[in-house]
Short mmCIF file of C-alpha atoms and ligand atoms in Angstrom, two decimals:
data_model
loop_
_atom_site.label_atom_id
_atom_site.label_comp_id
_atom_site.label_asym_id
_atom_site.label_seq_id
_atom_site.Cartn_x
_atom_site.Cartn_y
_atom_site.Cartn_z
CA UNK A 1 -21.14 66.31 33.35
CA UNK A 2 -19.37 69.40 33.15
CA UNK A 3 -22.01 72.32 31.84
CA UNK A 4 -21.05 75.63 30.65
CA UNK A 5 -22.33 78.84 32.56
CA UNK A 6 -24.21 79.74 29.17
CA UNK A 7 -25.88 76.41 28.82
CA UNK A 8 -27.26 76.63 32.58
CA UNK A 9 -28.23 80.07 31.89
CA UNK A 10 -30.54 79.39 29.29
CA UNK A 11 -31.95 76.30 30.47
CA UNK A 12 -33.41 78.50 33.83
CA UNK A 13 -34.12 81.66 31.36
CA UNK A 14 -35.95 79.24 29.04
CA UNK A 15 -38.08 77.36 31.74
CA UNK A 16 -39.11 80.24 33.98
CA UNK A 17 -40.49 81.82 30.71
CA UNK A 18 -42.43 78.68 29.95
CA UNK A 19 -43.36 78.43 33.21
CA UNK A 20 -44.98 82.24 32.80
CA UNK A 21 -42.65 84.30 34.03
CA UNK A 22 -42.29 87.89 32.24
CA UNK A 23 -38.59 88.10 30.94
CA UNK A 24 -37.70 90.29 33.16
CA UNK A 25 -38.12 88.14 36.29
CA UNK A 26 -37.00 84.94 34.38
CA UNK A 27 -33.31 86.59 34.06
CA UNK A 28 -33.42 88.06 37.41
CA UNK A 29 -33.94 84.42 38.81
CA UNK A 30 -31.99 82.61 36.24
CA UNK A 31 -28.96 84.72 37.21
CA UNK A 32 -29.27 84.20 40.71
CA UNK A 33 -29.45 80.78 40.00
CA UNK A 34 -26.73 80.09 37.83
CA UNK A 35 -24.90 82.89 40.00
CA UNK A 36 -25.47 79.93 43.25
CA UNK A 37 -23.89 77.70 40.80
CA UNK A 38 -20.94 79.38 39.84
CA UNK A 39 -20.31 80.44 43.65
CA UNK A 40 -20.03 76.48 44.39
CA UNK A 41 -23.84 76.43 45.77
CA UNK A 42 -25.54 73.90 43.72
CA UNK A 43 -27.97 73.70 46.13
CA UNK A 44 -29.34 76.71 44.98
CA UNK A 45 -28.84 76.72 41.44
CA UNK A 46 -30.73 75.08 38.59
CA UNK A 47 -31.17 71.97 40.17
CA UNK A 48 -34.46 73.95 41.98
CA UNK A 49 -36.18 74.43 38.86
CA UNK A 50 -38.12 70.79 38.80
CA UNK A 51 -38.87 71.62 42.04
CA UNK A 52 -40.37 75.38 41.17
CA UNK A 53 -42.26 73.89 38.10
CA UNK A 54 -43.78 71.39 40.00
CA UNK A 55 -44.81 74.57 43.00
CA UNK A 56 -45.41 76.64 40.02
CA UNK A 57 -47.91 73.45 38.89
CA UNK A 58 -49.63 72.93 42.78
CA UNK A 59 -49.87 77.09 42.89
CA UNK A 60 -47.61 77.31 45.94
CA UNK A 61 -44.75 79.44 43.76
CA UNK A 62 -46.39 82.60 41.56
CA UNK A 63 -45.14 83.86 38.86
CA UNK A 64 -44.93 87.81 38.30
CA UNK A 65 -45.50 89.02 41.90
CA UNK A 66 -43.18 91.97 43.20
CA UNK A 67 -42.73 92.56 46.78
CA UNK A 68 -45.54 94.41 47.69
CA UNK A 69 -44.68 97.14 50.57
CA UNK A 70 -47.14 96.33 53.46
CA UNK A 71 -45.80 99.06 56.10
CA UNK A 72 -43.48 102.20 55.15
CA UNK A 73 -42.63 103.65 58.45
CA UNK A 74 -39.51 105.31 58.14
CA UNK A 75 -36.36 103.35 59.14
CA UNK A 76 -39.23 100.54 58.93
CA UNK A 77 -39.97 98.75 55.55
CA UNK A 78 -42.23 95.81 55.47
CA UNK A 79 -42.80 93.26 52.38
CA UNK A 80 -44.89 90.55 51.10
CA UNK A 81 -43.69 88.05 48.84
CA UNK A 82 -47.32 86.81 47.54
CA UNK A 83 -45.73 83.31 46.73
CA UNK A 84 -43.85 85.10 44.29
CA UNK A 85 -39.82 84.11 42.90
CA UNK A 86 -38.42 85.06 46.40
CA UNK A 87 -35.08 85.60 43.87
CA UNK A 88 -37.46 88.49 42.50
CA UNK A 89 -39.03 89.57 45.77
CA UNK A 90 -36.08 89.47 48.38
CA UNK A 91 -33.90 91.61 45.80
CA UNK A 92 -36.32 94.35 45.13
CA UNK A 93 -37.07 94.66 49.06
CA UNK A 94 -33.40 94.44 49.77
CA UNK A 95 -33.20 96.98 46.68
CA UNK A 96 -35.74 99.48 48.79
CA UNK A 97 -33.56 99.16 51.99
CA UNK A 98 -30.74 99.83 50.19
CA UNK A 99 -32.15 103.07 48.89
CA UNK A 100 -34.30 104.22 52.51
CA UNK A 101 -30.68 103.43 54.55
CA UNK A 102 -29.14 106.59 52.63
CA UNK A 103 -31.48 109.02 54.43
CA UNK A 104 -32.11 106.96 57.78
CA UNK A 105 -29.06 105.07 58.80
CA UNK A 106 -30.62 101.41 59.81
CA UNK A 107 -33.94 100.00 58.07
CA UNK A 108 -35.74 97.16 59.54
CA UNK A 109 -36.14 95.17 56.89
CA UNK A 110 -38.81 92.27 57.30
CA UNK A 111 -40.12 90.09 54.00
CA UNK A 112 -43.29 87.39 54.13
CA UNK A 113 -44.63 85.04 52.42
CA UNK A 114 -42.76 84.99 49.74
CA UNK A 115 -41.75 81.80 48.06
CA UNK A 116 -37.58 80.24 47.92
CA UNK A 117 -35.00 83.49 48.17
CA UNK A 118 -32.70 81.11 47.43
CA UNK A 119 -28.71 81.76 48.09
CA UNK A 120 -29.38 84.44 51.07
CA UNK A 121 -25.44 85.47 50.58
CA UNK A 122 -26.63 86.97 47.27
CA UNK A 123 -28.71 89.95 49.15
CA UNK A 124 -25.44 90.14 51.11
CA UNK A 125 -23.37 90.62 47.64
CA UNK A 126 -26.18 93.76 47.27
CA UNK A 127 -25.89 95.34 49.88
CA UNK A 128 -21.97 95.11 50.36
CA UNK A 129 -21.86 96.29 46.94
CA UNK A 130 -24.06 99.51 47.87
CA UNK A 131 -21.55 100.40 50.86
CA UNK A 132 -23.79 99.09 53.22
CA UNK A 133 -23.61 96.31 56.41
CA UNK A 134 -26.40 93.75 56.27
CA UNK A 135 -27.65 91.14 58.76
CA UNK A 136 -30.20 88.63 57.22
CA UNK A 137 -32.08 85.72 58.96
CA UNK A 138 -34.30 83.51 57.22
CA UNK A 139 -36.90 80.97 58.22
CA UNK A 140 -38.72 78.35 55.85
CA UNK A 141 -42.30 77.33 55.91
CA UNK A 142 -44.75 75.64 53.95
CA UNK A 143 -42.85 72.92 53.27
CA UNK A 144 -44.54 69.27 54.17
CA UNK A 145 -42.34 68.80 56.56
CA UNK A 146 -39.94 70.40 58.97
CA UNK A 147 -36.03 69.34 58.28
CA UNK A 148 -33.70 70.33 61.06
CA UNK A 149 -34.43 68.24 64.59
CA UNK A 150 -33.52 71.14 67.51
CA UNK A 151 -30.39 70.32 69.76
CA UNK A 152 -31.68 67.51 72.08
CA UNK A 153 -34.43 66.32 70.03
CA UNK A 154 -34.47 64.11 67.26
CA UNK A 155 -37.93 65.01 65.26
CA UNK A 156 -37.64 67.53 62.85
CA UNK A 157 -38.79 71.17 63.89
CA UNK A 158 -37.43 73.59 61.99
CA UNK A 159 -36.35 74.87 58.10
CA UNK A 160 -32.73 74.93 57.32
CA UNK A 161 -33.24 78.88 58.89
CA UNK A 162 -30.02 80.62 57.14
CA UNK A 163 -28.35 83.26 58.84
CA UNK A 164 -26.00 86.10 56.68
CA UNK A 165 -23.62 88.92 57.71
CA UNK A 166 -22.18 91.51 55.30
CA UNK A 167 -19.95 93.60 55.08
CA UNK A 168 -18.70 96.34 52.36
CA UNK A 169 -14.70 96.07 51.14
CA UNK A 170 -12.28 97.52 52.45
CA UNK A 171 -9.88 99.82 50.30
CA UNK A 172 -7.73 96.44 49.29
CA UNK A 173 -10.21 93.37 51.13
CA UNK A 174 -13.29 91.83 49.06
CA UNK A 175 -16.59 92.46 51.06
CA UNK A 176 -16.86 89.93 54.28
CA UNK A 177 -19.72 87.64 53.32
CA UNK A 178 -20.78 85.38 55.70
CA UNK A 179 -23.70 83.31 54.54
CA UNK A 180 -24.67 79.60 55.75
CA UNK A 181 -28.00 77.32 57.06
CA UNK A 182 -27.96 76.57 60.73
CA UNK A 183 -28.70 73.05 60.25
CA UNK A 184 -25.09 71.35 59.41
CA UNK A 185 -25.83 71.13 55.71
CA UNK A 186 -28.26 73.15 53.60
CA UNK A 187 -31.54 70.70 52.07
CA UNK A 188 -30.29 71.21 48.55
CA UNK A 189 -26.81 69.89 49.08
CA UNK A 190 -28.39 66.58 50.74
CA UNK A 191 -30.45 66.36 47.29
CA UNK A 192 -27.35 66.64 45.11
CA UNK A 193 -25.63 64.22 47.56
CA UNK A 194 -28.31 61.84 46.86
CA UNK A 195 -28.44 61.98 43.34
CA UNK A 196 -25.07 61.68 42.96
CA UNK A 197 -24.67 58.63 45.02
CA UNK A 198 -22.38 60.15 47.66
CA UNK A 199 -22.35 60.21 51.68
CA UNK A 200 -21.17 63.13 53.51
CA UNK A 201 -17.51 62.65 55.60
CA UNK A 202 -19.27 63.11 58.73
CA UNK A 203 -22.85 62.21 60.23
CA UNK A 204 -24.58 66.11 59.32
CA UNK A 205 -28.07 63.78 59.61
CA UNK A 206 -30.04 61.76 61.98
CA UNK A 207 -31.94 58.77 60.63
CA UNK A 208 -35.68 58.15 61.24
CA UNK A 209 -34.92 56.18 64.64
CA UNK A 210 -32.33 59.53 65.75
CA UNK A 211 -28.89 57.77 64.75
CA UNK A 212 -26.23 59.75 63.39
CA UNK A 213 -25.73 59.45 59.80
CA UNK A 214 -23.91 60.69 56.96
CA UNK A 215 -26.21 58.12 54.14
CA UNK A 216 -28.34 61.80 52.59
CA UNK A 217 -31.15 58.71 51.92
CA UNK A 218 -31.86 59.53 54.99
CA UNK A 219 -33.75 62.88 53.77
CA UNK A 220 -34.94 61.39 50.73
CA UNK A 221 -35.99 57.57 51.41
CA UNK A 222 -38.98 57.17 53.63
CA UNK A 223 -39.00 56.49 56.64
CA UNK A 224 -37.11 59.95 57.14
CA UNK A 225 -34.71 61.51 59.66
CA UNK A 226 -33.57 64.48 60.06
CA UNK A 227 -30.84 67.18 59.62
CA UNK A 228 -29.22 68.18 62.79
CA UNK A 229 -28.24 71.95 63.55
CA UNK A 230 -25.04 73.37 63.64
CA UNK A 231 -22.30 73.61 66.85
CA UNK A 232 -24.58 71.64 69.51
CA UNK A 233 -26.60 73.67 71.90
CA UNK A 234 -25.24 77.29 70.60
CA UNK A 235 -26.39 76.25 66.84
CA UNK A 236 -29.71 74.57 68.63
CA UNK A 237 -30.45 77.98 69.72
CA UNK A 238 -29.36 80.46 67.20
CA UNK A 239 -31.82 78.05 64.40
CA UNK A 240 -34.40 78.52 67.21
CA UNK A 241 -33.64 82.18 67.43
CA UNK A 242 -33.19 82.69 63.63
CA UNK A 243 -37.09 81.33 63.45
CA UNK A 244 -38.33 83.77 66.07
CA UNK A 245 -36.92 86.99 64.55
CA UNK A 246 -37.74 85.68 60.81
CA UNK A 247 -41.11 83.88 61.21
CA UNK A 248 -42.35 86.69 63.80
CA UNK A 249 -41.16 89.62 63.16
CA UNK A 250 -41.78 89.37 59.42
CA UNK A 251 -45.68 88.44 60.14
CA UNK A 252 -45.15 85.13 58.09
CA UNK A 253 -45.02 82.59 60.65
CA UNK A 254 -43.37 80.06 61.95
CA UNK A 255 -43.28 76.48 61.31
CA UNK A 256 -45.71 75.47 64.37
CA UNK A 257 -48.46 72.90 63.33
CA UNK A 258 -50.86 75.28 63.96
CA UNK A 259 -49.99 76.79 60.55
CA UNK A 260 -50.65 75.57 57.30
CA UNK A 261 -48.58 73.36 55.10
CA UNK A 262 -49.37 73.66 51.46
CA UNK A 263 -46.17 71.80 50.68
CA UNK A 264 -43.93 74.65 48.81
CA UNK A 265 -40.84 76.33 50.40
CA UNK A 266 -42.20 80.04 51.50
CA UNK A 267 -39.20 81.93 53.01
CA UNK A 268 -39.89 85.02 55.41
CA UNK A 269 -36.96 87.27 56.06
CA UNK A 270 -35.67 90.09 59.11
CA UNK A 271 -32.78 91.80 57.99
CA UNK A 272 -30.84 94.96 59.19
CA UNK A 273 -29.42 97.35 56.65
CA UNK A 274 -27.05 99.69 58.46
CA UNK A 275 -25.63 102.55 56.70
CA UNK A 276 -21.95 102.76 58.41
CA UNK A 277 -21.28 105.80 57.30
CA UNK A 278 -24.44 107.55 60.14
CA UNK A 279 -21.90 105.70 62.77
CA UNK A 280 -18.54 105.95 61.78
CA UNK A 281 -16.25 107.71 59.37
CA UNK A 282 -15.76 105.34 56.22
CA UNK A 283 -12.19 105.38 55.65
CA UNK A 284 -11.44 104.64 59.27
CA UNK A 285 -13.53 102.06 58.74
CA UNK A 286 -12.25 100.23 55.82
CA UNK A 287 -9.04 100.50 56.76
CA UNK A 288 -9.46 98.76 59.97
CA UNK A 289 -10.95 96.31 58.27
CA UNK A 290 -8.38 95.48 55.72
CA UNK A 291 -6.21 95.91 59.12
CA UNK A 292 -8.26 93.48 61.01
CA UNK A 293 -8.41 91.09 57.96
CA UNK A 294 -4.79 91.05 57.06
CA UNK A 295 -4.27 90.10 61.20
CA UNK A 296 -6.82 87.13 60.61
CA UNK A 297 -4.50 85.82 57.27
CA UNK A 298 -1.62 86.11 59.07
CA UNK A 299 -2.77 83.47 61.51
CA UNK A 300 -0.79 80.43 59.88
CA UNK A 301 -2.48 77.00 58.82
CA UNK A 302 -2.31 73.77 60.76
CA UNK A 303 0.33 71.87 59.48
CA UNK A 304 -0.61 70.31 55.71
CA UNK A 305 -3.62 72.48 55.47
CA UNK A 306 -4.00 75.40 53.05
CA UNK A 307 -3.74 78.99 53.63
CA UNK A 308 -7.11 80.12 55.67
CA UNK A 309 -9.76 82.25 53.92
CA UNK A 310 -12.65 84.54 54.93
CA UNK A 311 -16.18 84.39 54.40
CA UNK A 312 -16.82 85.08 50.95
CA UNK A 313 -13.66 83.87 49.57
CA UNK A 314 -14.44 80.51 48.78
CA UNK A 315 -17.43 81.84 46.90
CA UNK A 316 -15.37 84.19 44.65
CA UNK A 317 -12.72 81.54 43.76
CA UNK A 318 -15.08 79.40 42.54
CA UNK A 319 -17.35 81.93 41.02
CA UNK A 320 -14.10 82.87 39.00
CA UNK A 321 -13.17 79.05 38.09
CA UNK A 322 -16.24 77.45 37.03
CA UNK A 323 -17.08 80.71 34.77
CA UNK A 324 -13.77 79.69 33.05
CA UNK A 325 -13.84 75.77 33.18
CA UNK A 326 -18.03 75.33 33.52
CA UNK A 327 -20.08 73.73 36.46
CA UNK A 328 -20.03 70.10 37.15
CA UNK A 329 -23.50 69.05 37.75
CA UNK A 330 -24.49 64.74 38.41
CA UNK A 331 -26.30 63.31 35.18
CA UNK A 332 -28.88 62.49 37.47
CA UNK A 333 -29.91 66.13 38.62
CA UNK A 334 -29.28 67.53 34.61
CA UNK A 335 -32.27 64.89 33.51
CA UNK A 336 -34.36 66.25 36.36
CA UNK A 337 -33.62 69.87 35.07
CA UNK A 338 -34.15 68.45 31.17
CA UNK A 339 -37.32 66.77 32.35
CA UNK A 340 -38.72 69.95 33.69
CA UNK A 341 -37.83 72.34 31.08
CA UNK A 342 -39.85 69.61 28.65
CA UNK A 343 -42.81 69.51 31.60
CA UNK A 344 -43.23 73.17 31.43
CA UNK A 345 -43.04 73.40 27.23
CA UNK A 346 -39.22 74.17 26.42
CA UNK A 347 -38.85 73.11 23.01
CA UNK A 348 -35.44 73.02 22.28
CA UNK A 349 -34.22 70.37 24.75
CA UNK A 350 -33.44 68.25 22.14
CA UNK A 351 -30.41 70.89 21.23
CA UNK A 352 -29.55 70.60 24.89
CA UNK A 353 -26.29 68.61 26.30
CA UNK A 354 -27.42 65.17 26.84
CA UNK A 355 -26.98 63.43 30.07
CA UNK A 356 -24.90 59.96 29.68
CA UNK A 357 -26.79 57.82 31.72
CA UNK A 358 -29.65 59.81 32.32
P1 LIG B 401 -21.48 76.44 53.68
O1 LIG B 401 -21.43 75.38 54.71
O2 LIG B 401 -20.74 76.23 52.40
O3 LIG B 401 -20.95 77.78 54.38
C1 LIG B 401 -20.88 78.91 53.62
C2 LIG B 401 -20.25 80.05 54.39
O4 LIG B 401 -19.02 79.66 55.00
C3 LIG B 401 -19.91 81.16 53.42
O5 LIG B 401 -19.97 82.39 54.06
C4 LIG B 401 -18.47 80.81 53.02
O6 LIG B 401 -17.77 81.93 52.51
C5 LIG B 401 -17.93 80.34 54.34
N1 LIG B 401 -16.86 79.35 54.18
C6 LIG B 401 -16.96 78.14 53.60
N2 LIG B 401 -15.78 77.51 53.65
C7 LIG B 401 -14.92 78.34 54.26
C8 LIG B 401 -13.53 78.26 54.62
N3 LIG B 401 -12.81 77.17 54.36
N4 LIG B 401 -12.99 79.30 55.26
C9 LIG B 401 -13.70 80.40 55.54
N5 LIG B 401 -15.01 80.54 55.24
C10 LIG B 401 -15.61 79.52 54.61
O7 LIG B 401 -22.98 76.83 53.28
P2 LIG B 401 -24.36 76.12 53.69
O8 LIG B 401 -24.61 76.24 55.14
O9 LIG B 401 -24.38 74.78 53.06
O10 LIG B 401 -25.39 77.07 52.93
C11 LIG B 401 -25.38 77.07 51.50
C12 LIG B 401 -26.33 78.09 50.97
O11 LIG B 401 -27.65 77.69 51.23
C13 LIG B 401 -26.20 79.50 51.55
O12 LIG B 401 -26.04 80.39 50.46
C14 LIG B 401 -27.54 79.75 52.23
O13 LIG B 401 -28.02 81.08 52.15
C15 LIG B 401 -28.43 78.84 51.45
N6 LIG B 401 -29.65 78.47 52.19
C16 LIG B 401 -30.84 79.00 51.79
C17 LIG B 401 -32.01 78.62 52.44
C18 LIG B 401 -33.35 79.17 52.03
O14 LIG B 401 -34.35 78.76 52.60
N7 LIG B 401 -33.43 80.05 51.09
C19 LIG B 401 -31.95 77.72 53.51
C20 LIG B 401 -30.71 77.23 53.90
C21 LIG B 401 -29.55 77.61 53.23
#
């Protein structure tokens, strides 16, 4: 069904205050949700809120927790998440960066413990809209079970461990947003697969017994397999890499048995915020890289393909058409979201679009 950006909007505003957020945070995470929507990430849109009522239920997700500064030591700032909306948490660290960078040209910026971020690009949008360059990398814990099998194995071992580069604009380029897991599809886009009855056009999964697949039942019908990581042995190691300078460097962990499991998604974040104006002077800068970008464009498409884009410019096309024509979401995952909102007391559901053959 095709769902306008209002109607999704209220739906997440409407649970996370029934499921005890303070209004505040519920439209800080409802617009980063329906904000993943509209970008064309319904893996990290509204379709996560049965799955945070159901944390918010087992006590793995809490409401109302800010990031709470652990270590302020100059270009140094250090967060914990306390379970909390990682939406909520992740924004208001990235928010302190943001602010520190002006006065010491890089922070170290590490986050733990706190629970989904969600669509990493997002922080990327915030800190390219400050002026600033951000690197992010992001490893998941907590949840029952690893996802991503490391180049060469088969077994899961790791979270879908996103990575994310930013860049400000240029004086005529959009900010360069680069923002993606390192397994070959995110989780979430496995779960809309499945719900919608679809298979991906190439094997992005190994089943339980290590054979390629593209059938996402193989994430979501025991016995189960595995995602595999991205670009062989150089995506084996950045995912490995991405969960040494997240899990460690943060304090949070990694996903080693050794750790505990309580079965929600925690996310624990490095980034680097780099001020480019302490190392270079700014309109040099941007207009190299409107220079450097305009070279890329000019670079024509394989025959019958379209025009090539950057990173970030499939997000902002379809952040601009689906807040004009609304966001086409399965029937299947809309009950889920309907069933939740009722699960955590949202009264008006009745009012709601209905789901044909939900
Ligand atoms: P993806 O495969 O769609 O790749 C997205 C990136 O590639 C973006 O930077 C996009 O602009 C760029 N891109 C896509 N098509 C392009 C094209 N044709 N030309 C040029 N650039 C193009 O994304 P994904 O790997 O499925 O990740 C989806 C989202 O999931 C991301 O926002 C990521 O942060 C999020 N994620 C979050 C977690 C978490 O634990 N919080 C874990 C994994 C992924």
């Amino acid at each position: 069904m095709k769902l306008a950006a209002d109607t999704l909007y209220h739906a997440a505003h409407a649970t996370l205050l029934a499921l005890g957020s303070e209004p505040d945070e519920a439209a800080t995470v409802a617009e980063h949700l329906l904000a993943a929507n509209l970008s064309g990430h319904d893996s990290h849109g509204v379709g996560m809120l049965p799955f945070y009522g159901d944390s918010v239920r087992a006590g793995t997700l809490q409401p109302n927790q800010p990031a709470w500064l652990l270590n302020d030591c100059g270009a140094i700032l250090q967060f914990d998440g306390e379970r909390g909306y990682g939406q909520r948490v992740a924004r208001e660290a990235v928010a302190a960066a943001i602010e520190r960078v002006g006065h010491s040209g890089i922070v170290l910026l590490t986050v733990r413990n706190s629970h989904h971020m969600g669509r990493i690009g997002s922080y990327g949008e915030q800190v390219a809209a400050a002026g600033k360059v951000g690197l992010f990398f992001v490893n998941v814990t907590d949840f029952p079970q690893p996802l991503v099998a490391p180049f060469g194995g088969s077994a899961p071992r790791f979270g879908t461990n996103p990575v994310c580069v930013a860049f400000p604009a240029g004086h005529s380029e959009p900010p360069f947003i680069l923002d993606f897991a390192t397994s070959m599809v995110a989780y979430g886009k496995t779960r809309v697969a499945w719900l919608a009855g679809e298979q991906f056009a190439e094997p992005v999964m190994l089943d339980a017994q290590g054979r390629p697949t593209a059938d996402p039942d193989a994430m979501h019908e025991a016995p189960l397999g595995a995602l595999r990581p991205i670009a062989a042995h150089k995506g084996g190691g950045l995912i490995a890499a991405v969960e040494l300078l997240a899990g460690l460097l943060s304090g949070g962990g990694t996903l080693q048995p050794g750790n505990a499991r309580d079965g929600g998604i925690v996310n624990n974040m490095t980034a680097i915020v780099i001020d480019p104006e302490a190392v270079s002077d700014l309109d040099w800068l941007r207009s190299e890289y409107d220079a450097m970008a305009a070279y890329i464009r000019s670079s024509p498409p394989p025959p019958g393909q379209p025009p090539l884009q950057l990173p970030g410019e499939p997000e902002r096309r379809r952040r601009g058409q689906r807040q004009a024509d609304g966001v086409e979401i399965s029937d299947a995952e809309w009950a889920a979201i309907i069933a939740a909102a009722r699960a955590a007391g949202v009264l008006d559901t009745d009012q709601w679009p209905q789901p044909q053959n939900g």
